[in-house]
PDB file of C-alpha atoms and ligand atoms in Angstrom:
ATOM      1  CA  MET W  20    -128.093 -70.636-144.929  1.00  0.00           C
ATOM      2  CA  LEU W  21    -128.431 -73.545-146.968  1.00  0.00           C
ATOM      3  CA  ARG W  22    -127.557 -76.177-144.747  1.00  0.00           C
ATOM      4  CA  GLY W  23    -125.315 -79.032-145.206  1.00  0.00           C
ATOM      5  CA  PHE W  24    -124.666 -77.541-149.390  1.00  0.00           C
ATOM      6  CA  ALA W  25    -120.469 -77.625-148.991  1.00  0.00           C
ATOM      7  CA  LEU W  26    -121.021 -81.489-147.907  1.00  0.00           C
ATOM      8  CA  SER W  27    -120.798 -83.299-151.567  1.00  0.00           C
ATOM      9  CA  PHE W  28    -118.262 -80.773-152.359  1.00  0.00           C
ATOM     10  CA  GLY W  29    -116.129 -81.933-149.726  1.00  0.00           C
ATOM     11  CA  ASP W  30    -112.706 -83.854-150.859  1.00  0.00           C
ATOM     12  CA  ASP W  31    -111.682 -81.244-153.819  1.00  0.00           C
ATOM     13  CA  LEU W  32    -112.371 -78.000-151.071  1.00  0.00           C
ATOM     14  CA  ILE W  33    -110.276 -79.511-148.240  1.00  0.00           C
ATOM     15  CA  ALA W  34    -107.812 -80.950-151.613  1.00  0.00           C
ATOM     16  CA  ALA W  35    -108.075 -77.247-153.435  1.00  0.00           C
ATOM     17  CA  LEU W  36    -107.439 -75.912-149.770  1.00  0.00           C
ATOM     18  CA  ARG W  37    -103.944 -77.681-148.590  1.00  0.00           C
ATOM     19  CA  ASP W  38    -103.134 -76.430-152.106  1.00  0.00           C
ATOM     20  CA  ILE W  39    -103.683 -72.998-151.624  1.00  0.00           C
ATOM     21  CA  VAL W  40    -102.420 -73.298-147.629  1.00  0.00           C
ATOM     22  CA  THR W  41     -98.370 -73.793-149.465  1.00  0.00           C
ATOM     23  CA  GLN W  42     -98.367 -71.312-151.054  1.00  0.00           C
ATOM     24  CA  ALA W  43     -99.836 -68.826-148.847  1.00  0.00           C
ATOM     25  CA  PRO W  44     -99.717 -69.361-145.703  1.00  0.00           C
ATOM     26  CA  PHE W  45    -101.908 -68.371-143.515  1.00  0.00           C
ATOM     27  CA  ARG W  46    -100.912 -65.319-140.977  1.00  0.00           C
ATOM     28  CA  ARG W  47    -102.252 -63.663-138.409  1.00  0.00           C
ATOM     29  CA  MET W  48    -103.027 -59.649-139.787  1.00  0.00           C
ATOM     30  CA  HIS W  49    -102.549 -55.873-138.074  1.00  0.00           C
ATOM     31  CA  THR W  50    -105.488 -53.828-138.009  1.00  0.00           C
ATOM     32  CA  PRO W  51    -104.884 -50.374-138.797  1.00  0.00           C
ATOM     33  CA  GLY W  52    -105.705 -49.796-135.106  1.00  0.00           C
ATOM     34  CA  GLY W  53    -102.441 -51.945-134.220  1.00  0.00           C
ATOM     35  CA  HIS W  54    -104.311 -55.019-132.701  1.00  0.00           C
ATOM     36  CA  GLN W  55    -102.969 -58.022-133.880  1.00  0.00           C
ATOM     37  CA  MET W  56    -106.077 -60.521-135.579  1.00  0.00           C
ATOM     38  CA  SER W  57    -106.836 -63.684-133.922  1.00  0.00           C
ATOM     39  CA  VAL W  58    -107.540 -65.374-136.642  1.00  0.00           C
ATOM     40  CA  ALA W  59    -105.115 -65.986-138.931  1.00  0.00           C
ATOM     41  CA  MET W  60    -105.849 -65.398-142.664  1.00  0.00           C
ATOM     42  CA  THR W  61    -104.891 -65.775-146.089  1.00  0.00           C
ATOM     43  CA  ASN W  62    -106.870 -65.220-149.934  1.00  0.00           C
ATOM     44  CA  CYS W  63    -106.720 -66.871-153.480  1.00  0.00           C
ATOM     45  CA  GLY W  64    -108.619 -64.963-156.544  1.00  0.00           C
ATOM     46  CA  SER W  65    -107.353 -61.943-158.520  1.00  0.00           C
ATOM     47  CA  PHE W  66    -107.229 -60.021-154.832  1.00  0.00           C
ATOM     48  CA  GLY W  67    -107.559 -60.505-151.757  1.00  0.00           C
ATOM     49  CA  TRP W  68    -108.478 -58.638-149.068  1.00  0.00           C
ATOM     50  CA  VAL W  69    -105.502 -57.535-145.916  1.00  0.00           C
ATOM     51  CA  THR W  70    -105.502 -55.143-143.376  1.00  0.00           C
ATOM     52  CA  ASP W  71    -102.591 -53.727-141.910  1.00  0.00           C
ATOM     53  CA  ARG W  72    -101.462 -50.280-140.413  1.00  0.00           C
ATOM     54  CA  THR W  73    -102.533 -48.176-143.481  1.00  0.00           C
ATOM     55  CA  GLY W  74    -106.076 -49.977-143.399  1.00  0.00           C
ATOM     56  CA  TYR W  75    -107.610 -52.199-145.209  1.00  0.00           C
ATOM     57  CA  ARG W  76    -107.911 -53.126-148.825  1.00  0.00           C
ATOM     58  CA  TYR W  77    -107.891 -55.492-151.869  1.00  0.00           C
ATOM     59  CA  ASP W  78    -104.511 -55.896-153.305  1.00  0.00           C
ATOM     60  CA  PRO W  79    -103.937 -59.113-156.550  1.00  0.00           C
ATOM     61  CA  ASN W  80    -100.621 -59.402-154.877  1.00  0.00           C
ATOM     62  CA  ASP W  81     -99.901 -60.795-151.248  1.00  0.00           C
ATOM     63  CA  PRO W  82     -98.087 -59.097-150.052  1.00  0.00           C
ATOM     64  CA  GLU W  83     -95.794 -61.464-147.725  1.00  0.00           C
ATOM     65  CA  THR W  84     -94.591 -62.470-152.003  1.00  0.00           C
ATOM     66  CA  ALA W  85     -94.924 -59.718-153.555  1.00  0.00           C
ATOM     67  CA  LYS W  86     -96.848 -62.455-155.578  1.00  0.00           C
ATOM     68  CA  PRO W  87    -100.269 -62.661-157.438  1.00  0.00           C
ATOM     69  CA  TRP W  88    -102.374 -64.945-154.688  1.00  0.00           C
ATOM     70  CA  PRO W  89    -102.988 -68.802-156.533  1.00  0.00           C
ATOM     71  CA  PRO W  90    -105.174 -68.612-158.590  1.00  0.00           C
ATOM     72  CA  MET W  91    -108.978 -69.635-157.592  1.00  0.00           C
ATOM     73  CA  PRO W  92    -109.819 -73.459-157.701  1.00  0.00           C
ATOM     74  CA  PRO W  93    -113.004 -74.340-160.590  1.00  0.00           C
ATOM     75  CA  SER W  94    -114.292 -76.633-156.869  1.00  0.00           C
ATOM     76  CA  PHE W  95    -114.001 -72.836-154.804  1.00  0.00           C
ATOM     77  CA  ARG W  96    -115.737 -71.354-157.968  1.00  0.00           C
ATOM     78  CA  ALA W  97    -118.458 -74.302-158.571  1.00  0.00           C
ATOM     79  CA  LEU W  98    -119.310 -74.100-154.961  1.00  0.00           C
ATOM     80  CA  ALA W  99    -119.970 -70.227-154.476  1.00  0.00           C
ATOM     81  CA  GLY W 100    -121.986 -69.915-158.193  1.00  0.00           C
ATOM     82  CA  GLN W 101    -124.442 -73.331-157.374  1.00  0.00           C
ATOM     83  CA  ALA W 102    -124.790 -71.603-154.006  1.00  0.00           C
ATOM     84  CA  ALA W 103    -125.613 -68.095-155.466  1.00  0.00           C
ATOM     85  CA  ALA W 104    -127.874 -69.580-157.919  1.00  0.00           C
ATOM     86  CA  GLU W 105    -130.004 -70.835-155.227  1.00  0.00           C
ATOM     87  CA  ILE W 106    -130.256 -68.034-153.682  1.00  0.00           C
ATOM     88  CA  GLY W 107    -131.943 -66.173-156.852  1.00  0.00           C
ATOM     89  CA  PHE W 108    -128.678 -64.542-157.535  1.00  0.00           C
ATOM     90  CA  GLY W 109    -127.798 -66.169-160.822  1.00  0.00           C
ATOM     91  CA  GLY W 110    -124.240 -65.082-162.197  1.00  0.00           C
ATOM     92  CA  PHE W 111    -122.184 -64.912-159.431  1.00  0.00           C
ATOM     93  CA  ALA W 112    -118.891 -63.976-160.425  1.00  0.00           C
ATOM     94  CA  PRO W 113    -116.343 -63.588-157.124  1.00  0.00           C
ATOM     95  CA  GLU W 114    -112.948 -62.326-157.653  1.00  0.00           C
ATOM     96  CA  VAL W 115    -111.774 -63.459-154.311  1.00  0.00           C
ATOM     97  CA  CYS W 116    -112.453 -66.209-151.255  1.00  0.00           C
ATOM     98  CA  LEU W 117    -111.056 -64.359-148.667  1.00  0.00           C
ATOM     99  CA  ILE W 118    -110.176 -67.694-146.151  1.00  0.00           C
ATOM    100  CA  ASN W 119    -110.140 -67.109-142.002  1.00  0.00           C
ATOM    101  CA  ARG W 120    -109.053 -69.473-139.950  1.00  0.00           C
ATOM    102  CA  TYR W 121    -109.664 -69.651-135.669  1.00  0.00           C
ATOM    103  CA  VAL W 122    -108.027 -71.627-133.687  1.00  0.00           C
ATOM    104  CA  PRO W 123    -110.725 -72.317-130.241  1.00  0.00           C
ATOM    105  CA  GLY W 124    -109.777 -68.768-128.663  1.00  0.00           C
ATOM    106  CA  ALA W 125    -110.250 -66.632-131.775  1.00  0.00           C
ATOM    107  CA  ARG W 126    -113.147 -64.777-132.455  1.00  0.00           C
ATOM    108  CA  MET W 127    -114.236 -62.289-135.132  1.00  0.00           C
ATOM    109  CA  SER W 128    -115.713 -58.707-133.207  1.00  0.00           C
ATOM    110  CA  LEU W 129    -118.590 -56.851-134.912  1.00  0.00           C
ATOM    111  CA  HIS W 130    -117.726 -55.347-138.307  1.00  0.00           C
ATOM    112  CA  GLN W 131    -119.579 -54.316-141.438  1.00  0.00           C
ATOM    113  CA  ASP W 132    -117.904 -56.008-144.928  1.00  0.00           C
ATOM    114  CA  LYS W 133    -118.277 -52.364-146.358  1.00  0.00           C
ATOM    115  CA  ASP W 134    -114.212 -52.195-148.707  1.00  0.00           C
ATOM    116  CA  GLU W 135    -116.128 -54.090-151.804  1.00  0.00           C
ATOM    117  CA  LEU W 136    -117.009 -51.783-154.368  1.00  0.00           C
ATOM    118  CA  ASP W 137    -119.795 -52.675-155.852  1.00  0.00           C
ATOM    119  CA  LEU W 138    -122.539 -53.769-152.576  1.00  0.00           C
ATOM    120  CA  GLY W 139    -125.417 -55.394-155.472  1.00  0.00           C
ATOM    121  CA  ALA W 140    -123.671 -58.162-155.128  1.00  0.00           C
ATOM    122  CA  PRO W 141    -123.680 -61.305-152.278  1.00  0.00           C
ATOM    123  CA  ILE W 142    -121.421 -62.904-150.659  1.00  0.00           C
ATOM    124  CA  VAL W 143    -121.429 -66.020-150.412  1.00  0.00           C
ATOM    125  CA  SER W 144    -119.698 -68.072-147.126  1.00  0.00           C
ATOM    126  CA  VAL W 145    -118.997 -71.442-146.189  1.00  0.00           C
ATOM    127  CA  SER W 146    -117.966 -73.772-143.278  1.00  0.00           C
ATOM    128  CA  LEU W 147    -115.543 -76.043-142.640  1.00  0.00           C
ATOM    129  CA  GLY W 148    -114.507 -77.914-139.154  1.00  0.00           C
ATOM    130  CA  LEU W 149    -115.478 -77.335-135.629  1.00  0.00           C
ATOM    131  CA  PRO W 150    -118.841 -75.426-135.307  1.00  0.00           C
ATOM    132  CA  ALA W 151    -119.843 -71.446-135.098  1.00  0.00           C
ATOM    133  CA  ILE W 152    -121.850 -69.457-133.374  1.00  0.00           C
ATOM    134  CA  PHE W 153    -122.573 -66.012-135.999  1.00  0.00           C
ATOM    135  CA  LEU W 154    -123.596 -63.088-134.355  1.00  0.00           C
ATOM    136  CA  PHE W 155    -125.964 -61.605-136.881  1.00  0.00           C
ATOM    137  CA  GLY W 156    -126.602 -57.872-136.408  1.00  0.00           C
ATOM    138  CA  GLY W 157    -128.755 -54.828-137.338  1.00  0.00           C
ATOM    139  CA  MET W 158    -127.170 -51.177-139.288  1.00  0.00           C
ATOM    140  CA  LYS W 159    -125.848 -50.385-136.310  1.00  0.00           C
ATOM    141  CA  ARG W 160    -123.078 -51.665-134.100  1.00  0.00           C
ATOM    142  CA  SER W 161    -125.482 -51.252-130.625  1.00  0.00           C
ATOM    143  CA  ASP W 162    -128.375 -53.254-132.648  1.00  0.00           C
ATOM    144  CA  LYS W 163    -129.362 -56.354-130.486  1.00  0.00           C
ATOM    145  CA  THR W 164    -127.744 -59.182-132.402  1.00  0.00           C
ATOM    146  CA  GLN W 165    -129.279 -62.781-133.460  1.00  0.00           C
ATOM    147  CA  ARG W 166    -126.970 -65.978-132.266  1.00  0.00           C
ATOM    148  CA  PHE W 167    -126.214 -68.942-135.083  1.00  0.00           C
ATOM    149  CA  ARG W 168    -124.614 -71.986-135.023  1.00  0.00           C
ATOM    150  CA  LEU W 169    -122.533 -72.983-138.502  1.00  0.00           C
ATOM    151  CA  GLU W 170    -121.496 -76.170-139.111  1.00  0.00           C
ATOM    152  CA  HIS W 171    -119.216 -77.896-141.534  1.00  0.00           C
ATOM    153  CA  GLY W 172    -120.279 -77.547-144.819  1.00  0.00           C
ATOM    154  CA  ASP W 173    -123.981 -74.785-143.980  1.00  0.00           C
ATOM    155  CA  VAL W 174    -123.321 -72.393-146.556  1.00  0.00           C
ATOM    156  CA  ALA W 175    -124.543 -69.352-145.737  1.00  0.00           C
ATOM    157  CA  VAL W 176    -125.371 -66.512-148.544  1.00  0.00           C
ATOM    158  CA  TRP W 177    -125.371 -62.648-148.134  1.00  0.00           C
ATOM    159  CA  GLY W 178    -127.368 -59.904-149.890  1.00  0.00           C
ATOM    160  CA  GLY W 179    -129.977 -57.179-150.365  1.00  0.00           C
ATOM    161  CA  PRO W 180    -130.986 -55.470-147.126  1.00  0.00           C
ATOM    162  CA  ALA W 181    -129.008 -57.283-145.027  1.00  0.00           C
ATOM    163  CA  ARG W 182    -125.354 -56.609-146.684  1.00  0.00           C
ATOM    164  CA  LEU W 183    -124.478 -54.441-144.321  1.00  0.00           C
ATOM    165  CA  ALA W 184    -125.490 -55.837-141.294  1.00  0.00           C
ATOM    166  CA  PHE W 185    -123.582 -55.367-138.413  1.00  0.00           C
ATOM    167  CA  HIS W 186    -122.043 -58.979-137.706  1.00  0.00           C
ATOM    168  CA  GLY W 187    -118.872 -61.529-135.573  1.00  0.00           C
ATOM    169  CA  VAL W 188    -117.958 -64.964-134.759  1.00  0.00           C
ATOM    170  CA  ALA W 189    -118.670 -65.418-130.956  1.00  0.00           C
ATOM    171  CA  PRO W 190    -114.725 -67.135-129.368  1.00  0.00           C
ATOM    172  CA  LEU W 191    -113.959 -70.335-130.758  1.00  0.00           C
ATOM    173  CA  ALA W 192    -114.665 -73.255-128.133  1.00  0.00           C
ATOM    174  CA  ASP W 193    -112.555 -76.333-127.901  1.00  0.00           C
ATOM    175  CA  GLY W 194    -112.886 -79.848-130.613  1.00  0.00           C
ATOM    176  CA  GLU W 195    -111.580 -81.827-132.200  1.00  0.00           C
ATOM    177  CA  HIS W 196    -113.187 -82.291-135.745  1.00  0.00           C
ATOM    178  CA  PRO W 197    -113.053 -85.407-138.086  1.00  0.00           C
ATOM    179  CA  LEU W 198    -111.682 -84.504-140.685  1.00  0.00           C
ATOM    180  CA  MET W 199    -110.574 -80.762-139.906  1.00  0.00           C
ATOM    181  CA  GLY W 200    -108.938 -81.068-136.408  1.00  0.00           C
ATOM    182  CA  ARG W 201    -108.797 -78.373-134.334  1.00  0.00           C
ATOM    183  CA  GLN W 202    -110.090 -75.922-136.129  1.00  0.00           C
ATOM    184  CA  ARG W 203    -112.587 -73.466-138.341  1.00  0.00           C
ATOM    185  CA  ILE W 204    -112.229 -72.596-142.082  1.00  0.00           C
ATOM    186  CA  ASN W 205    -114.320 -70.565-143.085  1.00  0.00           C
ATOM    187  CA  LEU W 206    -113.830 -68.990-147.414  1.00  0.00           C
ATOM    188  CA  THR W 207    -115.601 -65.989-148.097  1.00  0.00           C
ATOM    189  CA  PHE W 208    -116.643 -65.476-151.297  1.00  0.00           C
ATOM    190  CA  ARG W 209    -116.540 -61.540-152.568  1.00  0.00           C
ATOM    191  CA  LYS W 210    -116.819 -59.232-155.771  1.00  0.00           C
ATOM    192  CA  ALA W 211    -114.747 -56.679-154.840  1.00  0.00           C
ATOM    193  CA  ARG W 212    -115.063 -53.796-158.115  1.00  0.00           C
TER     194      ARG W 212
HETATM  195  C1  MD6 A  23    -116.463 -65.463-140.289  1.00  0.00           C
HETATM  196  N1  MD6 A  23    -117.575 -63.971-141.678  1.00  0.00           N
HETATM  197  O1  MD6 A  23    -117.832 -66.277-140.024  1.00  0.00           O
HETATM  198  C2  MD6 A  23    -116.287 -64.312-140.636  1.00  0.00           C
HETATM  199  N2  MD6 A  23    -118.890 -60.963-143.755  1.00  0.00           N
HETATM  200  O2  MD6 A  23    -115.717 -66.028-140.272  1.00  0.00           O
HETATM  201  C3  MD6 A  23    -118.298 -62.635-142.017  1.00  0.00           C
HETATM  202  O3  MD6 A  23    -117.175 -61.852-141.982  1.00  0.00           O
HETATM  203  C4  MD6 A  23    -118.544 -62.810-143.091  1.00  0.00           C
HETATM  204  O4  MD6 A  23    -119.290 -65.343-142.868  1.00  0.00           O
HETATM  205  C5  MD6 A  23    -119.750 -61.358-144.621  1.00  0.00           C
HETATM  206  C6  MD6 A  23    -120.447 -62.457-145.462  1.00  0.00           C
HETATM  207  C7  MD6 A  23    -120.501 -63.663-144.703  1.00  0.00           C
HETATM  208  C8  MD6 A  23    -119.075 -63.774-143.364  1.00  0.00           C
HETATM  209 FE1   FE A  24    -118.133 -59.984-142.482  1.00  0.00          FE
END
């Protein structure tokens, strides 16, 4: 956990984020089970993570427009690479940045990130806006979870033996963040293939 690691990238990240969302707006996707997620998502990079009735996948195109996702901004790439290197994962070259948007009440149920082919690569996760409680469990869904508070600017680098641990986000508490307003944004950088 790199507390406040993203703060020095702050203005660039937020400007770049605004640009991405203009090209590929947030949308609430459906799970294969037919539920609509409370978290709204978009992506940038050479692939994006998507879910619909047919399943989960990494797609080079935004299904809403059938056009490629917006490119990954240099500030995103630099932040992800520097954070990974800080933890000992040198040369991390993410292909995907999945962008999650939580409004008060939105949550993410326990899941494993296992749609990536190279489980040796870490995931770098950046929190912006309202604080959230991150739930971190074990290798079984039923394992007891630990709770971590993630605040604006915190970066988590996630790899090695924890890579397939179950995790989720508790329902977002209401609040108003001075820069980001009434929301939490999470950027997760991944190597998809
Ligand atoms: C979130 N994050 O923080 C959801 N997954 O909004 C994740 O599901 C996640 O933060 C894998 C690695 C890091 C993460
Ligand atoms: Fe995840």
